[in-house]
Amino acid sequence: MKNLSFWSLRVLLLLLVFFSVAPALGLIFYTASEQRRFATIQAQENALQLARLASSHHDGVIEAAHQLLAALARLSEVRNGNATACDRILADLLKQYPIYANFGVIGPDKRIFCSAIPHPNSIDASDRAYVQQAFKTHDFAIGDYQIGRITKKASINFGYPVLDGTGRIQVVVFAALDLTWLNQIAANANLPAHSTLTLTDRHGIVLTRYPDPEKWVGKSEADRPLARKILDQGEGVADDQGLDGIPRLYAFTPLHGAPEPGSVYVSVGIPKEAAFAQADRILMHNLIGLGVVGILALGAGWVFGDLFILRRIHALIHFTKQLTAGDLSVRTGLSHDRGELGQLAQAFDDMTQSLSTKTAAVKYEATHDPLTGLPNRFLLQDRLQQVILTAHRENKPVALLLLDIDRFKEVNNALGHPVGDILLKQFGLRIREVLRESDTLARLEGDKFAGILPSAGLEGAMLVANKIRKNLERPFLLEGLSLDVNASMGIALYPEHGMDAVTLIQKADIAMYVSKESGEPFFTYAASRDQNNLRRLTLIGELRQAIKQDQLFLLYQPQISLQTGRISGVEALVRWKHPQHGVVPPDQFILPAEQTGLIKPLTLWVLKEALRQCGVWQREGIQIGVAVNLSARNLLDPKLPDQISEILQTSKADPEWLELEITESVIMTDPLRAMDILTRLNKMGIRFSIDDFGTGYSSLSYLRRFPIDTLKIDRSFVKDITENPDDQAIVSAIIVMAHRLKLSVVAEGVETERQLAFLRSENCDSIQGYLFCRPVPVDEFKELWMSKKSIPEH
Ligand code: C2E
Ligand code: CA
Ligand code: CA
């Protein structure tokens, strides 16, 4: 019953039931009022009938009195005035006619000399109207209504003159009609209790009244509306309160045979209560009936409303509250019938169903990588945290493996993004093959993947890493191309390397970075490696100063033309003379310098120093150009052309002296930008060579679009050139194709005579390597040049 507010459905339902019952109530009251109206008419008609009856009865009574008096007049005892005999006869007569109050005889002196009711002495009746009239008209006379002097009763007197032979009045016989005869009529009429029958004169004085005449006779009703209406209308009906205070319905009519017409009126009053008794009883019955029906209807409304509407509405409300609270599994639990509520329930259920499907889809999208369908970084972190919690409870280890495809960017740019996408998908599948069902594999971003290995310790993780390495030995088939793909892997372990997901991911990341740097297929995080990192970080911090403080210096490695046997060029290779660690080789600081951006000032330093040195050589008559290595960051830096042109100017160097060495991967990382900057530098007269050629994913025909003069075949192909027929084939093919494209070819890392011989036989243009000379300081190079050392013809 809580929450029963005015607008609650239950209240509204009950109101509805109430309003549907209300017209019946109105009808009942209307009928009741109609019935009362009808009863009024009925009662008044009855009363009028009775009044008329009384009035006409009165007529008869007068006629009877006339005849009775005429008969009486013939009696000698009456005519001759023997008082005693007369008295006796009249008294006998009175016994026979109880409706009369008295009989009597009046002498010529107008005094009463005999009477049925005995009286002390003769009474003078000359003042009575009927006496005067009878003497005047010598005919039957009707008197006024009066209170009898002898009888003390309300009566009407009739006089009948008895004439002698000469026509003079001998006596007047009279009869006093007891007006209580009216009582008789009223009693016979079977009137309801407290009904009245009244005679009033024109002054509103009550002449007689049924019942209790003695109580009312002589009283005036003149002030009452009824009396006024009677005088106004003569005959009619009225609704008034009697002198006794009871409300009645009245009907009135003039009394026939009154001495003067309109001098006396009969009125009949029936108590309203009695008149309306039936109508009121019916009303009561109807009201009780309606009350019962109404209560039943309300009860039915309550029960049925509850059963068919309210319970279902409440179920729907409960449902929507659950839904609002975020519970998408909730259902209404109502039948899907064809009623509105059933349809609503169905709509709700359908809506939640599709909502939960969509939410699941959205959740899936938010936690999965759209390309591979693998969990994303967000989900990985979440799962890893879960796995760590379980491992913590069960006292077990967890291994996290981070993988990164080597040189993926190059593949992407060389073969196009669609192919790169295929590679990512295939790579994911390849890793998945090795993992267990319970392991999670995720793609973090780009070419970075991660695997959670629950319960795996160091040994387990290394086993998996080795399996992955083996599984990657099979080449990938991408759009008809066969591609060798390697990955660098980093391993971090719970609890040794971190207690939470974020730390583990960080440590695995460092380990993976080390793996990439070292070229090892995988690396397990080690705190000592962190120390190394620290050393490298301090080294990088020091490098900044080293560049400014001229701790760097260049070694020069000559290139020998196979046509002339003489030095045709020289490559500048940087070294760092560290105050504590001595000479640091470039592979220890070039990569970190590239990652921190320090490579830019470093390269500028090398360019300045190499060009300065070249200027010195030129002045000394050593006509030679210098080759400088550029890294990716340099080549993609839009400021590079301006900076180089500025250096050329300040060092008064000829652009022709400069050759820039770039790798395939530098070009393939961002070919458009590389093309733009290469073109601008080339227009300045600077030459380009492709360093470490053969190790990347570029094709010669693609590279030809760039302004390049020279290819430097990578050391790795030259190394086994005398034993490995594949390498021989590759090298000779490169040379043939390069020459077709009008590119000259330098072979790097030539260490033996046999390598030299093969290269010469394949028409390689130049060589660079320990066979002829290691990278040397500037003085040694000058000596070498001056010694005019050359390679033997054969
Ligand atoms: P790179 O550009 O391929 O340089 C040639 C490397 O091969 C040099 O190593 C050189 O000493 C080595 N080398 C030459 N002939 C032989 C040989 O017959 N056998 C063997 N095993 N090695 C030979 P280095 O000087 O240690 O330089 C390593 C790499 O460091 C260079 O490879 C280059 O990528 C980078 N580097 C060196 N100096 C610079 C520089 O000034 N700027 C940039 N960006 N990178 C540089
Ligand atoms: Ca080089
Ligand atoms: Ca090289």
mmCIF file of N, CA and C in Angstrom, residues 460-535:
data_model
loop_
_atom_site.group_PDB
_atom_site.id
_atom_site.type_symbol
_atom_site.label_atom_id
_atom_site.label_comp_id
_atom_site.label_asym_id
_atom_site.label_seq_id
_atom_site.Cartn_x
_atom_site.Cartn_y
_atom_site.Cartn_z
ATOM 1 N N GLY A 460 59.831 -22.049 -18.893
ATOM 2 C CA GLY A 460 58.650 -22.148 -19.750
ATOM 3 C C GLY A 460 58.623 -21.027 -20.761
ATOM 4 N N ALA A 461 58.928 -19.825 -20.317
ATOM 5 C CA ALA A 461 58.882 -18.661 -21.201
ATOM 6 C C ALA A 461 59.926 -18.803 -22.303
ATOM 7 N N MET A 462 61.142 -19.285 -21.934
ATOM 8 C CA MET A 462 62.196 -19.427 -22.931
ATOM 9 C C MET A 462 61.849 -20.517 -23.940
ATOM 10 N N LEU A 463 61.175 -21.553 -23.422
ATOM 11 C CA LEU A 463 60.730 -22.636 -24.304
ATOM 12 C C LEU A 463 59.774 -22.083 -25.358
ATOM 13 N N VAL A 464 58.811 -21.278 -24.890
ATOM 14 C CA VAL A 464 57.823 -20.691 -25.799
ATOM 15 C C VAL A 464 58.517 -19.759 -26.791
ATOM 16 N N ALA A 465 59.449 -18.931 -26.283
ATOM 17 C CA ALA A 465 60.153 -17.986 -27.163
ATOM 18 C C ALA A 465 60.912 -18.747 -28.247
ATOM 19 N N ASN A 466 61.525 -19.859 -27.854
ATOM 20 C CA ASN A 466 62.266 -20.654 -28.843
ATOM 21 C C ASN A 466 61.344 -21.261 -29.880
ATOM 22 N N LYS A 467 60.185 -21.731 -29.391
ATOM 23 C CA LYS A 467 59.198 -22.295 -30.320
ATOM 24 C C LYS A 467 58.752 -21.240 -31.314
ATOM 25 N N ILE A 468 58.524 -20.031 -30.807
ATOM 26 C CA ILE A 468 58.098 -18.942 -31.690
ATOM 27 C C ILE A 468 59.184 -18.674 -32.739
ATOM 28 N N ARG A 469 60.422 -18.617 -32.265
ATOM 29 C CA ARG A 469 61.536 -18.347 -33.190
ATOM 30 C C ARG A 469 61.549 -19.399 -34.298
ATOM 31 N N LYS A 470 61.390 -20.662 -33.887
ATOM 32 C CA LYS A 470 61.389 -21.758 -34.866
ATOM 33 C C LYS A 470 60.217 -21.607 -35.822
ATOM 34 N N ASN A 471 59.083 -21.290 -35.259
ATOM 35 C CA ASN A 471 57.864 -21.193 -36.070
ATOM 36 C C ASN A 471 57.946 -20.041 -37.068
ATOM 37 N N LEU A 472 58.813 -19.061 -36.762
ATOM 38 C CA LEU A 472 58.950 -17.917 -37.667
ATOM 39 C C LEU A 472 59.950 -18.196 -38.778
ATOM 40 N N GLU A 473 60.626 -19.332 -38.685
ATOM 41 C CA GLU A 473 61.614 -19.644 -39.727
ATOM 42 C C GLU A 473 60.939 -19.933 -41.054
ATOM 43 N N ARG A 474 59.721 -20.461 -40.988
ATOM 44 C CA ARG A 474 58.952 -20.662 -42.222
ATOM 45 C C ARG A 474 58.648 -19.301 -42.808
ATOM 46 N N PRO A 475 58.936 -19.104 -44.102
ATOM 47 C CA PRO A 475 58.650 -17.767 -44.664
ATOM 48 C C PRO A 475 57.147 -17.498 -44.730
ATOM 49 N N PHE A 476 56.790 -16.225 -44.705
ATOM 50 C CA PHE A 476 55.381 -15.818 -44.819
ATOM 51 C C PHE A 476 55.048 -15.632 -46.288
ATOM 52 N N LEU A 477 53.880 -16.086 -46.669
ATOM 53 C CA LEU A 477 53.460 -15.908 -48.060
ATOM 54 C C LEU A 477 52.464 -14.758 -48.120
ATOM 55 N N LEU A 478 52.904 -13.666 -48.743
ATOM 56 C CA LEU A 478 52.046 -12.487 -48.800
ATOM 57 C C LEU A 478 51.804 -12.131 -50.247
ATOM 58 N N GLU A 479 50.600 -12.323 -50.720
ATOM 59 C CA GLU A 479 50.238 -11.956 -52.088
ATOM 60 C C GLU A 479 51.245 -12.508 -53.094
ATOM 61 N N GLY A 480 51.573 -13.782 -52.921
ATOM 62 C CA GLY A 480 52.499 -14.415 -53.856
ATOM 63 C C GLY A 480 53.960 -14.175 -53.534
ATOM 64 N N LEU A 481 54.253 -13.310 -52.575
ATOM 65 C CA LEU A 481 55.647 -13.055 -52.198
ATOM 66 C C LEU A 481 56.006 -13.926 -51.013
ATOM 67 N N SER A 482 57.234 -14.388 -50.998
ATOM 68 C CA SER A 482 57.706 -15.154 -49.846
ATOM 69 C C SER A 482 58.623 -14.252 -49.034
ATOM 70 N N LEU A 483 58.322 -14.127 -47.774
ATOM 71 C CA LEU A 483 59.036 -13.128 -46.977
ATOM 72 C C LEU A 483 59.544 -13.755 -45.687
ATOM 73 N N ASP A 484 60.845 -13.499 -45.380
ATOM 74 C CA ASP A 484 61.380 -13.938 -44.093
ATOM 75 C C ASP A 484 61.106 -12.857 -43.071
ATOM 76 N N VAL A 485 60.494 -13.272 -41.989
ATOM 77 C CA VAL A 485 60.160 -12.282 -40.955
ATOM 78 C C VAL A 485 60.749 -12.728 -39.629
ATOM 79 N N ASN A 486 61.440 -11.807 -38.992
ATOM 80 C CA ASN A 486 61.974 -12.087 -37.666
ATOM 81 C C ASN A 486 61.288 -11.196 -36.655
ATOM 82 N N ALA A 487 61.395 -11.645 -35.403
ATOM 83 C CA ALA A 487 60.806 -10.817 -34.353
ATOM 84 C C ALA A 487 61.777 -10.721 -33.197
ATOM 85 N N SER A 488 61.702 -9.627 -32.486
ATOM 86 C CA SER A 488 62.474 -9.490 -31.253
ATOM 87 C C SER A 488 61.517 -9.723 -30.109
ATOM 88 N N MET A 489 61.981 -10.477 -29.114
ATOM 89 C CA MET A 489 61.087 -10.814 -28.011
ATOM 90 C C MET A 489 61.709 -10.436 -26.680
ATOM 91 N N GLY A 490 60.876 -9.940 -25.800
ATOM 92 C CA GLY A 490 61.327 -9.614 -24.451
ATOM 93 C C GLY A 490 60.491 -10.383 -23.445
ATOM 94 N N ILE A 491 61.138 -10.919 -22.407
ATOM 95 C CA ILE A 491 60.414 -11.697 -21.400
ATOM 96 C C ILE A 491 60.543 -11.020 -20.047
ATOM 97 N N ALA A 492 59.402 -10.896 -19.342
ATOM 98 C CA ALA A 492 59.445 -10.417 -17.959
ATOM 99 C C ALA A 492 58.625 -11.371 -17.120
ATOM 100 N N LEU A 493 59.056 -11.607 -15.874
ATOM 101 C CA LEU A 493 58.433 -12.631 -15.042
ATOM 102 C C LEU A 493 57.841 -12.051 -13.758
ATOM 103 N N TYR A 494 56.647 -12.598 -13.433
ATOM 104 C CA TYR A 494 56.085 -12.317 -12.105
ATOM 105 C C TYR A 494 56.483 -13.486 -11.217
ATOM 106 N N PRO A 495 56.936 -13.339 -10.031
ATOM 107 C CA PRO A 495 57.040 -12.062 -9.307
ATOM 108 C C PRO A 495 58.432 -11.406 -9.390
ATOM 109 N N GLU A 496 59.426 -12.083 -10.046
ATOM 110 C CA GLU A 496 60.807 -11.559 -9.990
ATOM 111 C C GLU A 496 60.938 -10.135 -10.502
ATOM 112 N N HIS A 497 60.288 -9.848 -11.643
ATOM 113 C CA HIS A 497 60.559 -8.558 -12.299
ATOM 114 C C HIS A 497 59.508 -7.499 -12.035
ATOM 115 N N GLY A 498 58.393 -7.910 -11.464
ATOM 116 C CA GLY A 498 57.344 -6.913 -11.194
ATOM 117 C C GLY A 498 56.148 -7.584 -10.558
ATOM 118 N N MET A 499 55.418 -6.806 -9.764
ATOM 119 C CA MET A 499 54.279 -7.370 -9.033
ATOM 120 C C MET A 499 52.957 -6.971 -9.663
ATOM 121 N N ASP A 500 53.008 -6.079 -10.650
ATOM 122 C CA ASP A 500 51.743 -5.673 -11.274
ATOM 123 C C ASP A 500 51.905 -5.606 -12.783
ATOM 124 N N ALA A 501 50.749 -5.504 -13.442
ATOM 125 C CA ALA A 501 50.716 -5.581 -14.905
ATOM 126 C C ALA A 501 51.573 -4.497 -15.551
ATOM 127 N N VAL A 502 51.422 -3.260 -15.072
ATOM 128 C CA VAL A 502 52.112 -2.142 -15.716
ATOM 129 C C VAL A 502 53.631 -2.328 -15.647
ATOM 130 N N THR A 503 54.112 -2.697 -14.465
ATOM 131 C CA THR A 503 55.555 -2.885 -14.308
ATOM 132 C C THR A 503 56.053 -4.021 -15.208
ATOM 133 N N LEU A 504 55.289 -5.123 -15.247
ATOM 134 C CA LEU A 504 55.713 -6.256 -16.065
ATOM 135 C C LEU A 504 55.814 -5.861 -17.537
ATOM 136 N N ILE A 505 54.808 -5.101 -18.004
ATOM 137 C CA ILE A 505 54.827 -4.675 -19.418
ATOM 138 C C ILE A 505 56.058 -3.800 -19.676
ATOM 139 N N GLN A 506 56.346 -2.894 -18.745
ATOM 140 C CA GLN A 506 57.524 -2.022 -18.898
ATOM 141 C C GLN A 506 58.802 -2.847 -18.995
ATOM 142 N N LYS A 507 58.923 -3.819 -18.086
ATOM 143 C CA LYS A 507 60.165 -4.609 -18.034
ATOM 144 C C LYS A 507 60.286 -5.471 -19.304
ATOM 145 N N ALA A 508 59.182 -6.052 -19.730
ATOM 146 C CA ALA A 508 59.215 -6.870 -20.947
ATOM 147 C C ALA A 508 59.583 -5.992 -22.143
ATOM 148 N N ASP A 509 59.152 -4.740 -22.096
ATOM 149 C CA ASP A 509 59.440 -3.789 -23.176
ATOM 150 C C ASP A 509 60.950 -3.518 -23.246
ATOM 151 N N ILE A 510 61.543 -3.294 -22.082
ATOM 152 C CA ILE A 510 62.994 -3.056 -22.039
ATOM 153 C C ILE A 510 63.728 -4.278 -22.584
ATOM 154 N N ALA A 511 63.262 -5.470 -22.116
ATOM 155 C CA ALA A 511 63.913 -6.701 -22.554
ATOM 156 C C ALA A 511 63.808 -6.849 -24.070
ATOM 157 N N MET A 512 62.636 -6.497 -24.604
ATOM 158 C CA MET A 512 62.440 -6.619 -26.042
ATOM 159 C C MET A 512 63.350 -5.630 -26.801
ATOM 160 N N TYR A 513 63.494 -4.464 -26.218
ATOM 161 C CA TYR A 513 64.344 -3.449 -26.825
ATOM 162 C C TYR A 513 65.789 -3.954 -26.882
ATOM 163 N N VAL A 514 66.207 -4.573 -25.792
ATOM 164 C CA VAL A 514 67.573 -5.125 -25.750
ATOM 165 C C VAL A 514 67.725 -6.215 -26.798
ATOM 166 N N SER A 515 66.668 -7.051 -26.912
ATOM 167 C CA SER A 515 66.723 -8.123 -27.905
ATOM 168 C C SER A 515 66.894 -7.527 -29.296
ATOM 169 N N LYS A 516 66.170 -6.481 -29.565
ATOM 170 C CA LYS A 516 66.241 -5.847 -30.888
ATOM 171 C C LYS A 516 67.637 -5.279 -31.120
ATOM 172 N N GLU A 517 68.138 -4.643 -30.088
ATOM 173 C CA GLU A 517 69.433 -3.982 -30.190
ATOM 174 C C GLU A 517 70.555 -4.990 -30.397
ATOM 175 N N SER A 518 70.435 -6.094 -29.642
ATOM 176 C CA SER A 518 71.522 -7.067 -29.674
ATOM 177 C C SER A 518 71.407 -8.017 -30.851
ATOM 178 N N GLY A 519 70.214 -8.092 -31.451
ATOM 179 C CA GLY A 519 70.028 -9.020 -32.556
ATOM 180 C C GLY A 519 69.702 -10.426 -32.065
ATOM 181 N N GLU A 520 69.686 -10.625 -30.742
ATOM 182 C CA GLU A 520 69.275 -11.916 -30.196
ATOM 183 C C GLU A 520 67.774 -12.068 -30.418
ATOM 184 N N PRO A 521 67.291 -13.311 -30.704
ATOM 185 C CA PRO A 521 65.851 -13.463 -30.956
ATOM 186 C C PRO A 521 65.006 -13.125 -29.727
ATOM 187 N N PHE A 522 65.498 -13.441 -28.518
ATOM 188 C CA PHE A 522 64.729 -13.006 -27.342
ATOM 189 C C PHE A 522 65.665 -12.701 -26.194
ATOM 190 N N PHE A 523 65.141 -11.961 -25.263
ATOM 191 C CA PHE A 523 65.951 -11.550 -24.131
ATOM 192 C C PHE A 523 65.057 -11.512 -22.899
ATOM 193 N N THR A 524 65.589 -12.060 -21.773
ATOM 194 C CA THR A 524 64.823 -12.008 -20.536
ATOM 195 C C THR A 524 65.282 -10.797 -19.746
ATOM 196 N N TYR A 525 64.318 -10.093 -19.211
ATOM 197 C CA TYR A 525 64.658 -8.886 -18.475
ATOM 198 C C TYR A 525 65.634 -9.233 -17.365
ATOM 199 N N ALA A 526 66.635 -8.413 -17.181
ATOM 200 C CA ALA A 526 67.581 -8.605 -16.084
ATOM 201 C C ALA A 526 67.893 -7.240 -15.516
ATOM 202 N N ALA A 527 67.989 -7.214 -14.194
ATOM 203 C CA ALA A 527 68.253 -5.939 -13.547
ATOM 204 C C ALA A 527 69.592 -5.382 -14.019
ATOM 205 N N SER A 528 70.547 -6.288 -14.294
ATOM 206 C CA SER A 528 71.865 -5.819 -14.743
ATOM 207 C C SER A 528 71.728 -5.062 -16.053
ATOM 208 N N ARG A 529 70.743 -5.531 -16.837
ATOM 209 C CA ARG A 529 70.513 -4.872 -18.121
ATOM 210 C C ARG A 529 69.982 -3.466 -17.871
ATOM 211 N N ASP A 530 69.285 -3.347 -16.772
ATOM 212 C CA ASP A 530 68.845 -2.020 -16.366
ATOM 213 C C ASP A 530 70.065 -1.152 -16.066
ATOM 214 N N GLN A 531 71.055 -1.794 -15.445
ATOM 215 C CA GLN A 531 72.304 -1.078 -15.165
ATOM 216 C C GLN A 531 72.935 -0.627 -16.483
ATOM 217 N N ASN A 532 72.961 -1.570 -17.434
ATOM 218 C CA ASN A 532 73.483 -1.230 -18.760
ATOM 219 C C ASN A 532 72.730 -0.065 -19.351
ATOM 220 N N ASN A 533 71.409 -0.176 -19.173
ATOM 221 C CA ASN A 533 70.556 0.903 -19.659
ATOM 222 C C ASN A 533 70.978 2.217 -19.034
ATOM 223 N N LEU A 534 71.232 2.101 -17.743
ATOM 224 C CA LEU A 534 71.630 3.288 -16.997
ATOM 225 C C LEU A 534 72.942 3.847 -17.575
ATOM 226 N N ARG A 535 73.840 2.905 -17.822
ATOM 227 C CA ARG A 535 75.139 3.333 -18.359
ATOM 228 C C ARG A 535 74.929 3.985 -19.718
#
